[in-house]
Amino acid sequence: MNKEICVIDDDYIYQLIIDKIIRRAAIFGKRTAYKNAANAFQQFKDPEFPLPHLILLDINMPLMDGWEFITQLSSCRPNLKDETKIYIVTSSIATADKLKAASFKEISGFLSKPLSVQQLKELGEQI
C-alpha cells in the first residue's frame, strides 16, 4: 500500500467524494490533492520532486486547465509518461475532449466522473 495518488480538481464537493472513494479502494497509502493545476505544477515541475504513481486530472479549472498542465509539465519532465500515470477525470462528455486526450502520449486514459471504487482499484492494480 505504498502507492501514491494525486487529485487535481477545483471542485470541492468532488474532492470530498473522491477522497471517500480512495479510502474505500484501500489501495493507495498516500493521497495529495490540489484545487488547481497551477499549484500542482509549481511542485511537479522540479525534476527532483517525486511524482505520485497516479494523477487524476480535471480538465476545466481556473488559472491553468488540465491541457496546459500536461503541456507545461511534459516540457519540464520529458520522461513524464514513465514517471506517472495521468488520467483525465471529467464530467465532460464532449467528443473533442476525448480526442484531445488521446492525442497526448502522457495521458493514460479518459474517465467520466464520478469514479467508482472498482475503477479506482483497477487503476491502482495497473501501477
mmCIF file with all atom_site columns, N, CA, C and O in Angstrom, residues 20-61:
data_model
loop_
_atom_site.group_PDB
_atom_site.id
_atom_site.type_symbol
_atom_site.label_atom_id
_atom_site.label_alt_id
_atom_site.label_comp_id
_atom_site.label_asym_id
_atom_site.label_entity_id
_atom_site.label_seq_id
_atom_site.pdbx_PDB_ins_code
_atom_site.Cartn_x
_atom_site.Cartn_y
_atom_site.Cartn_z
_atom_site.occupancy
_atom_site.B_iso_or_equiv
_atom_site.pdbx_formal_charge
_atom_site.auth_seq_id
_atom_site.auth_comp_id
_atom_site.auth_asym_id
_atom_site.auth_atom_id
_atom_site.pdbx_PDB_model_num
ATOM 1   N N  . LYS A 1 20 ? -13.380 9.859  -0.318  1.00 0.00 ? 20 LYS A N  1
ATOM 2   C CA . LYS A 1 20 ? -14.076 8.680  0.232   1.00 0.00 ? 20 LYS A CA 1
ATOM 3   C C  . LYS A 1 20 ? -13.858 7.456  -0.654  1.00 0.00 ? 20 LYS A C  1
ATOM 4   O O  . LYS A 1 20 ? -13.663 6.345  -0.155  1.00 0.00 ? 20 LYS A O  1
ATOM 5   N N  . ILE A 1 21 ? -13.884 7.659  -1.958  1.00 0.00 ? 21 ILE A N  1
ATOM 6   C CA . ILE A 1 21 ? -13.667 6.550  -2.889  1.00 0.00 ? 21 ILE A CA 1
ATOM 7   C C  . ILE A 1 21 ? -12.245 6.003  -2.748  1.00 0.00 ? 21 ILE A C  1
ATOM 8   O O  . ILE A 1 21 ? -12.043 4.787  -2.735  1.00 0.00 ? 21 ILE A O  1
ATOM 9   N N  . ILE A 1 22 ? -11.276 6.889  -2.595  1.00 0.00 ? 22 ILE A N  1
ATOM 10  C CA . ILE A 1 22 ? -9.880  6.472  -2.421  1.00 0.00 ? 22 ILE A CA 1
ATOM 11  C C  . ILE A 1 22 ? -9.736  5.647  -1.139  1.00 0.00 ? 22 ILE A C  1
ATOM 12  O O  . ILE A 1 22 ? -9.078  4.610  -1.125  1.00 0.00 ? 22 ILE A O  1
ATOM 13  N N  . ARG A 1 23 ? -10.360 6.120  -0.080  1.00 0.00 ? 23 ARG A N  1
ATOM 14  C CA . ARG A 1 23 ? -10.291 5.382  1.201   1.00 0.00 ? 23 ARG A CA 1
ATOM 15  C C  . ARG A 1 23 ? -10.926 3.996  1.080   1.00 0.00 ? 23 ARG A C  1
ATOM 16  O O  . ARG A 1 23 ? -10.398 3.011  1.584   1.00 0.00 ? 23 ARG A O  1
ATOM 17  N N  . ARG A 1 24 ? -12.064 3.924  0.416   1.00 0.00 ? 24 ARG A N  1
ATOM 18  C CA . ARG A 1 24 ? -12.742 2.630  0.249   1.00 0.00 ? 24 ARG A CA 1
ATOM 19  C C  . ARG A 1 24 ? -11.947 1.676  -0.635  1.00 0.00 ? 24 ARG A C  1
ATOM 20  O O  . ARG A 1 24 ? -11.976 0.465  -0.415  1.00 0.00 ? 24 ARG A O  1
ATOM 21  N N  . ALA A 1 25 ? -11.274 2.212  -1.630  1.00 0.00 ? 25 ALA A N  1
ATOM 22  C CA . ALA A 1 25 ? -10.478 1.362  -2.524  1.00 0.00 ? 25 ALA A CA 1
ATOM 23  C C  . ALA A 1 25 ? -9.317  0.726  -1.772  1.00 0.00 ? 25 ALA A C  1
ATOM 24  O O  . ALA A 1 25 ? -8.877  -0.366 -2.108  1.00 0.00 ? 25 ALA A O  1
ATOM 25  N N  . ALA A 1 26 ? -8.814  1.410  -0.758  1.00 0.00 ? 26 ALA A N  1
ATOM 26  C CA . ALA A 1 26 ? -7.754  0.896  0.124   1.00 0.00 ? 26 ALA A CA 1
ATOM 27  C C  . ALA A 1 26 ? -6.551  0.354  -0.637  1.00 0.00 ? 26 ALA A C  1
ATOM 28  O O  . ALA A 1 26 ? -5.988  -0.663 -0.268  1.00 0.00 ? 26 ALA A O  1
ATOM 29  N N  . ILE A 1 27 ? -6.172  1.059  -1.694  1.00 0.00 ? 27 ILE A N  1
ATOM 30  C CA . ILE A 1 27 ? -5.027  0.602  -2.485  1.00 0.00 ? 27 ILE A CA 1
ATOM 31  C C  . ILE A 1 27 ? -3.907  1.642  -2.509  1.00 0.00 ? 27 ILE A C  1
ATOM 32  O O  . ILE A 1 27 ? -2.788  1.350  -2.892  1.00 0.00 ? 27 ILE A O  1
ATOM 33  N N  . PHE A 1 28 ? -4.219  2.855  -2.058  1.00 0.00 ? 28 PHE A N  1
ATOM 34  C CA . PHE A 1 28 ? -3.229  3.932  -2.044  1.00 0.00 ? 28 PHE A CA 1
ATOM 35  C C  . PHE A 1 28 ? -2.870  4.302  -0.613  1.00 0.00 ? 28 PHE A C  1
ATOM 36  O O  . PHE A 1 28 ? -3.742  4.535  0.207   1.00 0.00 ? 28 PHE A O  1
ATOM 37  N N  . GLY A 1 29 ? -1.583  4.359  -0.328  1.00 0.00 ? 29 GLY A N  1
ATOM 38  C CA . GLY A 1 29 ? -1.116  4.684  1.010   1.00 0.00 ? 29 GLY A CA 1
ATOM 39  C C  . GLY A 1 29 ? -1.054  6.180  1.263   1.00 0.00 ? 29 GLY A C  1
ATOM 40  O O  . GLY A 1 29 ? -1.176  6.638  2.392   1.00 0.00 ? 29 GLY A O  1
ATOM 41  N N  . LYS A 1 30 ? -0.871  6.955  0.193   1.00 0.00 ? 30 LYS A N  1
ATOM 42  C CA . LYS A 1 30 ? -0.759  8.401  0.349   1.00 0.00 ? 30 LYS A CA 1
ATOM 43  C C  . LYS A 1 30 ? -1.611  9.094  -0.705  1.00 0.00 ? 30 LYS A C  1
ATOM 44  O O  . LYS A 1 30 ? -1.637  8.687  -1.853  1.00 0.00 ? 30 LYS A O  1
ATOM 45  N N  . ARG A 1 31 ? -2.294  10.147 -0.277  1.00 0.00 ? 31 ARG A N  1
ATOM 46  C CA . ARG A 1 31 ? -3.137  10.938 -1.167  1.00 0.00 ? 31 ARG A CA 1
ATOM 47  C C  . ARG A 1 31 ? -2.774  12.403 -1.035  1.00 0.00 ? 31 ARG A C  1
ATOM 48  O O  . ARG A 1 31 ? -2.652  12.909 0.075   1.00 0.00 ? 31 ARG A O  1
ATOM 49  N N  . THR A 1 32 ? -2.586  13.058 -2.160  1.00 0.00 ? 32 THR A N  1
ATOM 50  C CA . THR A 1 32 ? -2.412  14.507 -2.158  1.00 0.00 ? 32 THR A CA 1
ATOM 51  C C  . THR A 1 32 ? -3.483  15.097 -3.060  1.00 0.00 ? 32 THR A C  1
ATOM 52  O O  . THR A 1 32 ? -3.981  14.428 -3.965  1.00 0.00 ? 32 THR A O  1
ATOM 53  N N  . ALA A 1 33 ? -3.842  16.335 -2.791  1.00 0.00 ? 33 ALA A N  1
ATOM 54  C CA . ALA A 1 33 ? -4.874  16.990 -3.583  1.00 0.00 ? 33 ALA A CA 1
ATOM 55  C C  . ALA A 1 33 ? -4.495  18.445 -3.811  1.00 0.00 ? 33 ALA A C  1
ATOM 56  O O  . ALA A 1 33 ? -3.892  19.090 -2.948  1.00 0.00 ? 33 ALA A O  1
ATOM 57  N N  . TYR A 1 34 ? -4.847  18.925 -4.973  1.00 0.00 ? 34 TYR A N  1
ATOM 58  C CA . TYR A 1 34 ? -4.642  20.330 -5.341  1.00 0.00 ? 34 TYR A CA 1
ATOM 59  C C  . TYR A 1 34 ? -5.947  20.855 -5.893  1.00 0.00 ? 34 TYR A C  1
ATOM 60  O O  . TYR A 1 34 ? -6.607  20.175 -6.681  1.00 0.00 ? 34 TYR A O  1
ATOM 61  N N  . LYS A 1 35 ? -6.307  22.077 -5.501  1.00 0.00 ? 35 LYS A N  1
ATOM 62  C CA . LYS A 1 35 ? -7.546  22.656 -6.013  1.00 0.00 ? 35 LYS A CA 1
ATOM 63  C C  . LYS A 1 35 ? -7.352  23.359 -7.345  1.00 0.00 ? 35 LYS A C  1
ATOM 64  O O  . LYS A 1 35 ? -8.312  23.794 -7.961  1.00 0.00 ? 35 LYS A O  1
ATOM 65  N N  . ASN A 1 36 ? -6.099  23.461 -7.776  1.00 0.00 ? 36 ASN A N  1
ATOM 66  C CA . ASN A 1 36 ? -5.858  23.958 -9.125  1.00 0.00 ? 36 ASN A CA 1
ATOM 67  C C  . ASN A 1 36 ? -4.537  23.399 -9.661  1.00 0.00 ? 36 ASN A C  1
ATOM 68  O O  . ASN A 1 36 ? -3.640  23.030 -8.902  1.00 0.00 ? 36 ASN A O  1
ATOM 69  N N  . ALA A 1 37 ? -4.455  23.340 -10.965 1.00 0.00 ? 37 ALA A N  1
ATOM 70  C CA . ALA A 1 37 ? -3.295  22.740 -11.622 1.00 0.00 ? 37 ALA A CA 1
ATOM 71  C C  . ALA A 1 37 ? -2.041  23.604 -11.487 1.00 0.00 ? 37 ALA A C  1
ATOM 72  O O  . ALA A 1 37 ? -0.931  23.084 -11.491 1.00 0.00 ? 37 ALA A O  1
ATOM 73  N N  . ALA A 1 38 ? -2.214  24.910 -11.344 1.00 0.00 ? 38 ALA A N  1
ATOM 74  C CA . ALA A 1 38 ? -1.054  25.801 -11.215 1.00 0.00 ? 38 ALA A CA 1
ATOM 75  C C  . ALA A 1 38 ? -0.243  25.467 -9.962  1.00 0.00 ? 38 ALA A C  1
ATOM 76  O O  . ALA A 1 38 ? 0.993   25.436 -10.006 1.00 0.00 ? 38 ALA A O  1
ATOM 77  N N  . ASN A 1 39 ? -0.922  25.204 -8.853  1.00 0.00 ? 39 ASN A N  1
ATOM 78  C CA . ASN A 1 39 ? -0.207  24.842 -7.616  1.00 0.00 ? 39 ASN A CA 1
ATOM 79  C C  . ASN A 1 39 ? 0.500   23.506 -7.767  1.00 0.00 ? 39 ASN A C  1
ATOM 80  O O  . ASN A 1 39 ? 1.631   23.335 -7.311  1.00 0.00 ? 39 ASN A O  1
ATOM 81  N N  . ALA A 1 40 ? -0.166  22.540 -8.383  1.00 0.00 ? 40 ALA A N  1
ATOM 82  C CA . ALA A 1 40 ? 0.458   21.233 -8.602  1.00 0.00 ? 40 ALA A CA 1
ATOM 83  C C  . ALA A 1 40 ? 1.682   21.385 -9.499  1.00 0.00 ? 40 ALA A C  1
ATOM 84  O O  . ALA A 1 40 ? 2.740   20.811 -9.226  1.00 0.00 ? 40 ALA A O  1
ATOM 85  N N  . PHE A 1 41 ? 1.545   22.181 -10.551 1.00 0.00 ? 41 PHE A N  1
ATOM 86  C CA . PHE A 1 41 ? 2.660   22.376 -11.478 1.00 0.00 ? 41 PHE A CA 1
ATOM 87  C C  . PHE A 1 41 ? 3.876   22.971 -10.779 1.00 0.00 ? 41 PHE A C  1
ATOM 88  O O  . PHE A 1 41 ? 5.010   22.561 -11.047 1.00 0.00 ? 41 PHE A O  1
ATOM 89  N N  . GLN A 1 42 ? 3.656   23.913 -9.867  1.00 0.00 ? 42 GLN A N  1
ATOM 90  C CA . GLN A 1 42 ? 4.775   24.530 -9.156  1.00 0.00 ? 42 GLN A CA 1
ATOM 91  C C  . GLN A 1 42 ? 5.629   23.497 -8.432  1.00 0.00 ? 42 GLN A C  1
ATOM 92  O O  . GLN A 1 42 ? 6.841   23.619 -8.385  1.00 0.00 ? 42 GLN A O  1
ATOM 93  N N  . GLN A 1 43 ? 5.006   22.473 -7.881  1.00 0.00 ? 43 GLN A N  1
ATOM 94  C CA . GLN A 1 43 ? 5.768   21.412 -7.216  1.00 0.00 ? 43 GLN A CA 1
ATOM 95  C C  . GLN A 1 43 ? 6.310   20.408 -8.207  1.00 0.00 ? 43 GLN A C  1
ATOM 96  O O  . GLN A 1 43 ? 7.467   20.022 -8.143  1.00 0.00 ? 43 GLN A O  1
ATOM 97  N N  . PHE A 1 44 ? 5.479   19.965 -9.121  1.00 0.00 ? 44 PHE A N  1
ATOM 98  C CA . PHE A 1 44 ? 5.840   18.864 -10.018 1.00 0.00 ? 44 PHE A CA 1
ATOM 99  C C  . PHE A 1 44 ? 6.864   19.231 -11.075 1.00 0.00 ? 44 PHE A C  1
ATOM 100 O O  . PHE A 1 44 ? 7.505   18.346 -11.638 1.00 0.00 ? 44 PHE A O  1
ATOM 101 N N  . LYS A 1 45 ? 7.035   20.524 -11.375 1.00 0.00 ? 45 LYS A N  1
ATOM 102 C CA . LYS A 1 45 ? 7.979   20.904 -12.430 1.00 0.00 ? 45 LYS A CA 1
ATOM 103 C C  . LYS A 1 45 ? 9.431   20.631 -12.040 1.00 0.00 ? 45 LYS A C  1
ATOM 104 O O  . LYS A 1 45 ? 10.284  20.490 -12.908 1.00 0.00 ? 45 LYS A O  1
ATOM 105 N N  . ASP A 1 46 ? 9.697   20.534 -10.752 1.00 0.00 ? 46 ASP A N  1
ATOM 106 C CA . ASP A 1 46 ? 11.050  20.230 -10.278 1.00 0.00 ? 46 ASP A CA 1
ATOM 107 C C  . ASP A 1 46 ? 11.361  18.766 -10.579 1.00 0.00 ? 46 ASP A C  1
ATOM 108 O O  . ASP A 1 46 ? 10.716  17.879 -10.020 1.00 0.00 ? 46 ASP A O  1
ATOM 109 N N  . PRO A 1 47 ? 12.345  18.492 -11.438 1.00 0.00 ? 47 PRO A N  1
ATOM 110 C CA . PRO A 1 47 ? 12.635  17.101 -11.803 1.00 0.00 ? 47 PRO A CA 1
ATOM 111 C C  . PRO A 1 47 ? 13.102  16.245 -10.619 1.00 0.00 ? 47 PRO A C  1
ATOM 112 O O  . PRO A 1 47 ? 13.085  15.024 -10.703 1.00 0.00 ? 47 PRO A O  1
ATOM 113 N N  . GLU A 1 48 ? 13.479  16.875 -9.524  1.00 0.00 ? 48 GLU A N  1
ATOM 114 C CA . GLU A 1 48 ? 13.890  16.136 -8.326  1.00 0.00 ? 48 GLU A CA 1
ATOM 115 C C  . GLU A 1 48 ? 12.698  15.762 -7.441  1.00 0.00 ? 48 GLU A C  1
ATOM 116 O O  . GLU A 1 48 ? 12.817  14.920 -6.571  1.00 0.00 ? 48 GLU A O  1
ATOM 117 N N  . PHE A 1 49 ? 11.553  16.389 -7.685  1.00 0.00 ? 49 PHE A N  1
ATOM 118 C CA . PHE A 1 49 ? 10.360  16.112 -6.892  1.00 0.00 ? 49 PHE A CA 1
ATOM 119 C C  . PHE A 1 49 ? 9.748   14.797 -7.375  1.00 0.00 ? 49 PHE A C  1
ATOM 120 O O  . PHE A 1 49 ? 9.430   14.656 -8.550  1.00 0.00 ? 49 PHE A O  1
ATOM 121 N N  . PRO A 1 50 ? 9.563   13.835 -6.477  1.00 0.00 ? 50 PRO A N  1
ATOM 122 C CA . PRO A 1 50 ? 8.981   12.555 -6.920  1.00 0.00 ? 50 PRO A CA 1
ATOM 123 C C  . PRO A 1 50 ? 7.490   12.690 -7.221  1.00 0.00 ? 50 PRO A C  1
ATOM 124 O O  . PRO A 1 50 ? 6.730   13.165 -6.390  1.00 0.00 ? 50 PRO A O  1
ATOM 125 N N  . LEU A 1 51 ? 7.111   12.274 -8.402  1.00 0.00 ? 51 LEU A N  1
ATOM 126 C CA . LEU A 1 51 ? 5.707   12.336 -8.789  1.00 0.00 ? 51 LEU A CA 1
ATOM 127 C C  . LEU A 1 51 ? 4.936   11.174 -8.166  1.00 0.00 ? 51 LEU A C  1
ATOM 128 O O  . LEU A 1 51 ? 5.505   10.111 -7.920  1.00 0.00 ? 51 LEU A O  1
ATOM 129 N N  . PRO A 1 52 ? 3.637   11.376 -7.927  1.00 0.00 ? 52 PRO A N  1
ATOM 130 C CA . PRO A 1 52 ? 2.823   10.270 -7.427  1.00 0.00 ? 52 PRO A CA 1
ATOM 131 C C  . PRO A 1 52 ? 2.694   9.200  -8.512  1.00 0.00 ? 52 PRO A C  1
ATOM 132 O O  . PRO A 1 52 ? 2.933   9.467  -9.691  1.00 0.00 ? 52 PRO A O  1
ATOM 133 N N  . HIS A 1 53 ? 2.299   8.022  -8.119  1.00 0.00 ? 53 HIS A N  1
ATOM 134 C CA . HIS A 1 53 ? 2.129   6.939  -9.084  1.00 0.00 ? 53 HIS A CA 1
ATOM 135 C C  . HIS A 1 53 ? 0.971   7.204  -10.042 1.00 0.00 ? 53 HIS A C  1
ATOM 136 O O  . HIS A 1 53 ? 0.998   6.791  -11.195 1.00 0.00 ? 53 HIS A O  1
ATOM 137 N N  . LEU A 1 54 ? -0.051  7.892  -9.537  1.00 0.00 ? 54 LEU A N  1
ATOM 138 C CA . LEU A 1 54 ? -1.260  8.134  -10.311 1.00 0.00 ? 54 LEU A CA 1
ATOM 139 C C  . LEU A 1 54 ? -1.748  9.557  -10.082 1.00 0.00 ? 54 LEU A C  1
ATOM 140 O O  . LEU A 1 54 ? -1.818  10.016 -8.944  1.00 0.00 ? 54 LEU A O  1
ATOM 141 N N  . ILE A 1 55 ? -2.086  10.246 -11.178 1.00 0.00 ? 55 ILE A N  1
ATOM 142 C CA . ILE A 1 55 ? -2.667  11.589 -11.104 1.00 0.00 ? 55 ILE A CA 1
ATOM 143 C C  . ILE A 1 55 ? -4.040  11.539 -11.762 1.00 0.00 ? 55 ILE A C  1
ATOM 144 O O  . ILE A 1 55 ? -4.175  11.094 -12.906 1.00 0.00 ? 55 ILE A O  1
ATOM 145 N N  . LEU A 1 56 ? -5.057  11.980 -11.020 1.00 0.00 ? 56 LEU A N  1
ATOM 146 C CA . LEU A 1 56 ? -6.407  12.137 -11.560 1.00 0.00 ? 56 LEU A CA 1
ATOM 147 C C  . LEU A 1 56 ? -6.586  13.627 -11.826 1.00 0.00 ? 56 LEU A C  1
ATOM 148 O O  . LEU A 1 56 ? -6.582  14.430 -10.896 1.00 0.00 ? 56 LEU A O  1
ATOM 149 N N  . LEU A 1 57 ? -6.719  13.993 -13.078 1.00 0.00 ? 57 LEU A N  1
ATOM 150 C CA . LEU A 1 57 ? -6.669  15.389 -13.501 1.00 0.00 ? 57 LEU A CA 1
ATOM 151 C C  . LEU A 1 57 ? -7.971  15.838 -14.141 1.00 0.00 ? 57 LEU A C  1
ATOM 152 O O  . LEU A 1 57 ? -8.444  15.231 -15.096 1.00 0.00 ? 57 LEU A O  1
ATOM 153 N N  . ASP A 1 58 ? -8.526  16.922 -13.615 1.00 0.00 ? 58 ASP A N  1
ATOM 154 C CA . ASP A 1 58 ? -9.697  17.546 -14.223 1.00 0.00 ? 58 ASP A CA 1
ATOM 155 C C  . ASP A 1 58 ? -9.217  18.384 -15.407 1.00 0.00 ? 58 ASP A C  1
ATOM 156 O O  . ASP A 1 58 ? -8.057  18.792 -15.461 1.00 0.00 ? 58 ASP A O  1
ATOM 157 N N  . ILE A 1 59 ? -10.108 18.661 -16.338 1.00 0.00 ? 59 ILE A N  1
ATOM 158 C CA . ILE A 1 59 ? -9.742  19.481 -17.497 1.00 0.00 ? 59 ILE A CA 1
ATOM 159 C C  . ILE A 1 59 ? -10.027 20.958 -17.240 1.00 0.00 ? 59 ILE A C  1
ATOM 160 O O  . ILE A 1 59 ? -9.165  21.809 -17.396 1.00 0.00 ? 59 ILE A O  1
ATOM 161 N N  . ASN A 1 60 ? -11.263 21.259 -16.860 1.00 0.00 ? 60 ASN A N  1
ATOM 162 C CA . ASN A 1 60 ? -11.716 22.644 -16.755 1.00 0.00 ? 60 ASN A CA 1
ATOM 163 C C  . ASN A 1 60 ? -11.488 23.204 -15.363 1.00 0.00 ? 60 ASN A C  1
ATOM 164 O O  . ASN A 1 60 ? -12.251 22.910 -14.445 1.00 0.00 ? 60 ASN A O  1
ATOM 165 N N  . MET A 1 61 ? -10.420 24.003 -15.242 1.00 0.00 ? 61 MET A N  1
ATOM 166 C CA . MET A 1 61 ? -10.082 24.638 -13.969 1.00 0.00 ? 61 MET A CA 1
ATOM 167 C C  . MET A 1 61 ? -9.598  26.052 -14.243 1.00 0.00 ? 61 MET A C  1
ATOM 168 O O  . MET A 1 61 ? -9.039  26.316 -15.308 1.00 0.00 ? 61 MET A O  1
#
